[in-house]
């Protein structure tokens, strides 16, 4: 972890009112690597993506993208940074009033002055990369959820971003779609030289494709390392998460009085 | 709650309302600032005029006709009692052009176009489309909100005029063709009694003001709605309620300003 | 929906709206009889202007020839001073008289001009010499009661208890 970090999160604290979602977290994402951010629901993984994208501002600490601070309050500078980022939302977040083709063409039309024929070529190439070139003319209502995510991915890489962020890309997919998605993430990353950030709690898929992993719990980084390092860990909290054990440091039972008391049986 | 809690609860609520009002105003000013850049892609605005204006045409025209018919019937009922049935034309025209046209059009607009705007924006928010735009360095206020805002301001005066026109024509059909009020008197008294600037002009001004109010309220509520199905449903009902009350309140102020004797 | 189609529909909608405004302005309101022509002012003094309003029509032989421009109180003669704008292509002789009339029985009041026979015409800013005030309903009723009382004093006497 040196100066080849594309994104650097330094001592960031973020929360609403009195509740802190993230407390003094520091992470680094090296160029060209696939990094996974994992943790149970509500641990602040998605919030981290929003902070990197400048959608939210941390209460303390700072976030650097390619050396430039993200949260400066300058909207134009933020937009310039965002053009170098690609984000894949959990359910695609495609524009429902546009076709598949138009969705992928959207960032090209907004930020470039390329001729229509060039845009067409680029869009078809991006769709080809995700295997959906034949679906270009379809409307958003006509494609399945898995296909929608792939279209959203094509849209996210339309401007060849330096970093691609995936918000829960594996949630709710069938085994084939899972395989396709994981495969795509890895291939795209290697082919374009981009950096990929995956927020997920699918340990199995993530470990198959990522180079480095951060594990968040209770607003803090509780573990980080390569998949091999994490699988060999002795930390009970990390073990429970990685192995998917029902009971461990994260209790199975919601706090309650003893069962004998609840059932009225003399204890 | 004890008695002492009451004042502080009211105070807190008042502060919340004041803060909300401030946010509302800031949003409005923001939207106005973004409107010029939003107009650069004029085709987007045209699309919205079609969605908001054209599609409201049938309900506005139908309601205008219905109101005109009823005004003619009721008006004739009362006027004939005093032998003033020939004044039916001016009665209907003034009622429509000054009040019923702008107000009823605005209420119908809020119900039909306003709710569709709120639902659309709310669903875009729930589906993270607005966040996706932001992440693609596209300002949703410029691409999504501004065209709809301008479209609403363009559509309302047109719809209001159509409402009044259809109403007058419907009153003519009932009053002159069916009941038998004198055709010449119908139109001549109307032309004598309705002033272009003071009545028609003020009516148009009202529709513009109502258009700004209803469209903005619909957009604001949609934009600020909770990104859940329940949130969107709640937002659409809020739009109707808030828009309607605002229209009636603004109508009172405008009428007092425009039509009270100096 | 094609781009051309959408634009055509929107254009049709806007056109319809503008036609509606035009209809209201012409058919329903008084735009058609809006005289943008040049006018010249004439003055008249009345003991009582009654319910005459600014903007009320000035008619001669029942035809509108102008509008009331302003009504003010002349503190020297203690009369109402009425200024009217007459359309430039209408000229009235110097012995024209002005009367405040009511449209119908209970309608709005307007100013009627009765032309005289002089050769010379009233010029811009001239005052109409003969002016008959408005009929005040209360005075009329008072007159009626008075004349009734004058007619039959004996009946009045027996009527009282």
Tab-separated table of C-alpha atoms in Angstrom, chain A residues 50 53 55 75 79 82 89 93-96 106 109-111 155, chain B residues 41 127-129 131-141 143:
chain	number	residue	atom	x	y	z
A	50	UNK	CA	-21.302	7.356	-1.345
A	53	UNK	CA	-18.430	9.562	-4.876
A	55	UNK	CA	-22.603	12.218	-2.493
A	75	UNK	CA	-19.472	21.305	-7.444
A	79	UNK	CA	-18.259	16.682	-11.279
A	82	UNK	CA	-16.988	11.914	-11.014
A	89	UNK	CA	-25.945	0.582	-8.388
A	93	UNK	CA	-30.633	2.395	-11.599
A	94	UNK	CA	-31.220	2.470	-15.333
A	95	UNK	CA	-33.311	5.252	-16.811
A	96	UNK	CA	-36.639	3.575	-17.365
A	106	UNK	CA	-26.207	8.697	-21.891
A	109	UNK	CA	-23.951	12.287	-24.926
A	110	UNK	CA	-23.672	14.291	-21.726
A	111	UNK	CA	-19.921	14.613	-21.452
A	155	UNK	CA	-23.173	2.340	-18.852
B	41	UNK	CA	-31.916	21.007	-24.211
B	127	UNK	CA	-34.875	3.585	-8.142
B	128	UNK	CA	-31.666	5.513	-7.547
B	129	UNK	CA	-31.904	7.066	-11.011
B	131	UNK	CA	-28.271	9.257	-7.617
B	132	UNK	CA	-27.002	7.542	-10.775
B	133	UNK	CA	-27.247	10.840	-12.632
B	134	UNK	CA	-25.317	12.581	-9.880
B	135	UNK	CA	-22.628	9.924	-10.014
B	136	UNK	CA	-22.412	10.461	-13.772
B	137	UNK	CA	-21.776	14.139	-13.080
B	138	UNK	CA	-25.171	15.159	-14.458
B	139	UNK	CA	-27.137	17.600	-12.346
B	140	UNK	CA	-30.653	16.145	-11.954
B	141	UNK	CA	-32.037	19.586	-11.213
B	143	UNK	CA	-31.913	17.597	-16.627
